[in-house]
Amino acid sequence: MRNRISKALSPRNRGPWILASALLVALLVAPFAGAFGEGNTVKGGARNPSPDARRAYTKETEIIANVNTYGTRQSNKSSNGGGAVYGCRSGAGGTAKGNEPCVRASNLATGRAFEFNSNSGTEVGQITGPATAAPFTTTAKGVATGLNADQVDGQSASEIVAAAQALNKFAVVAADGTLASGARGAKTVSHTATSGDYNVDFDSDVSKCARTATITGATAGEITTDAVDADTLTVHTFNSAGAAADRAFQLVVTC
């Protein structure tokens, strides 16, 4: 018996045993090796494909459906838990740069690619990121119904209106040189009685602006303007015969 075993295990006869052993090990190990990757059942309540954070799927996992509702549905009955979270480590530029975003919805027909809905509360969603980053970009040029944009180019609506108004200055001046309240951009008016000359001082440079002056009141007259310096205009008023005369007027400067 001892001779038979020794003969079977001799170097000359060891090859078949080694092959058989290798095949047996492969058959036993294969199921455990495959358990860390593709082709295995997804386990609920656990990390897939493995509790080991170093393990990950190496191929795209696809779920293809042909139904008239949704291909998949994720929900959470908890009062403070979310429905789904998607994380990735993709670079900048998105799909156009070959860096797939963490989430992409693509409608291959003509309908919507996404919808966000909230049944109650004071806000539907939030976009967070670096303060200097754009919240999103779009190639769409249509009007976004119901969108209330509070800022454009870093300015609020009130700031935009104020900036536009600052480019249109005006003064309402009485015949005696009194500057009416509510003037925009005009600071002071200097006038010598019966001269028909009024120096209107503005709060900024108006030398490159267009100006329009209009006689007000029932008495006919004439009016001209010229610049004294960068922020001061002189208004000359005349009677209908062309002689200097004090007249009330309005002066508009558009920059």
Coordinates of C-alpha atoms in Angstrom, one line a residue, residues 15 44 48 62 73 77 80 135 156 158 187 198 226 244:
G15 CA 1.0 16.4 -13.0
G44 CA -31.4 45.1 0.4
N48 CA -23.6 46.4 -2.7
E62 CA -28.8 48.8 -16.4
R73 CA -39.5 53.8 -8.1
K77 CA -41.8 56.2 4.6
N80 CA -37.0 62.6 8.0
P135 CA -26.1 77.6 -10.3
S156 CA -31.3 92.8 -7.6
S158 CA -34.3 97.4 -7.5
K187 CA -28.3 119.0 -7.1
Y198 CA -29.9 129.0 -15.0
D226 CA -24.9 124.6 -23.2
A244 CA -33.8 137.0 -22.3

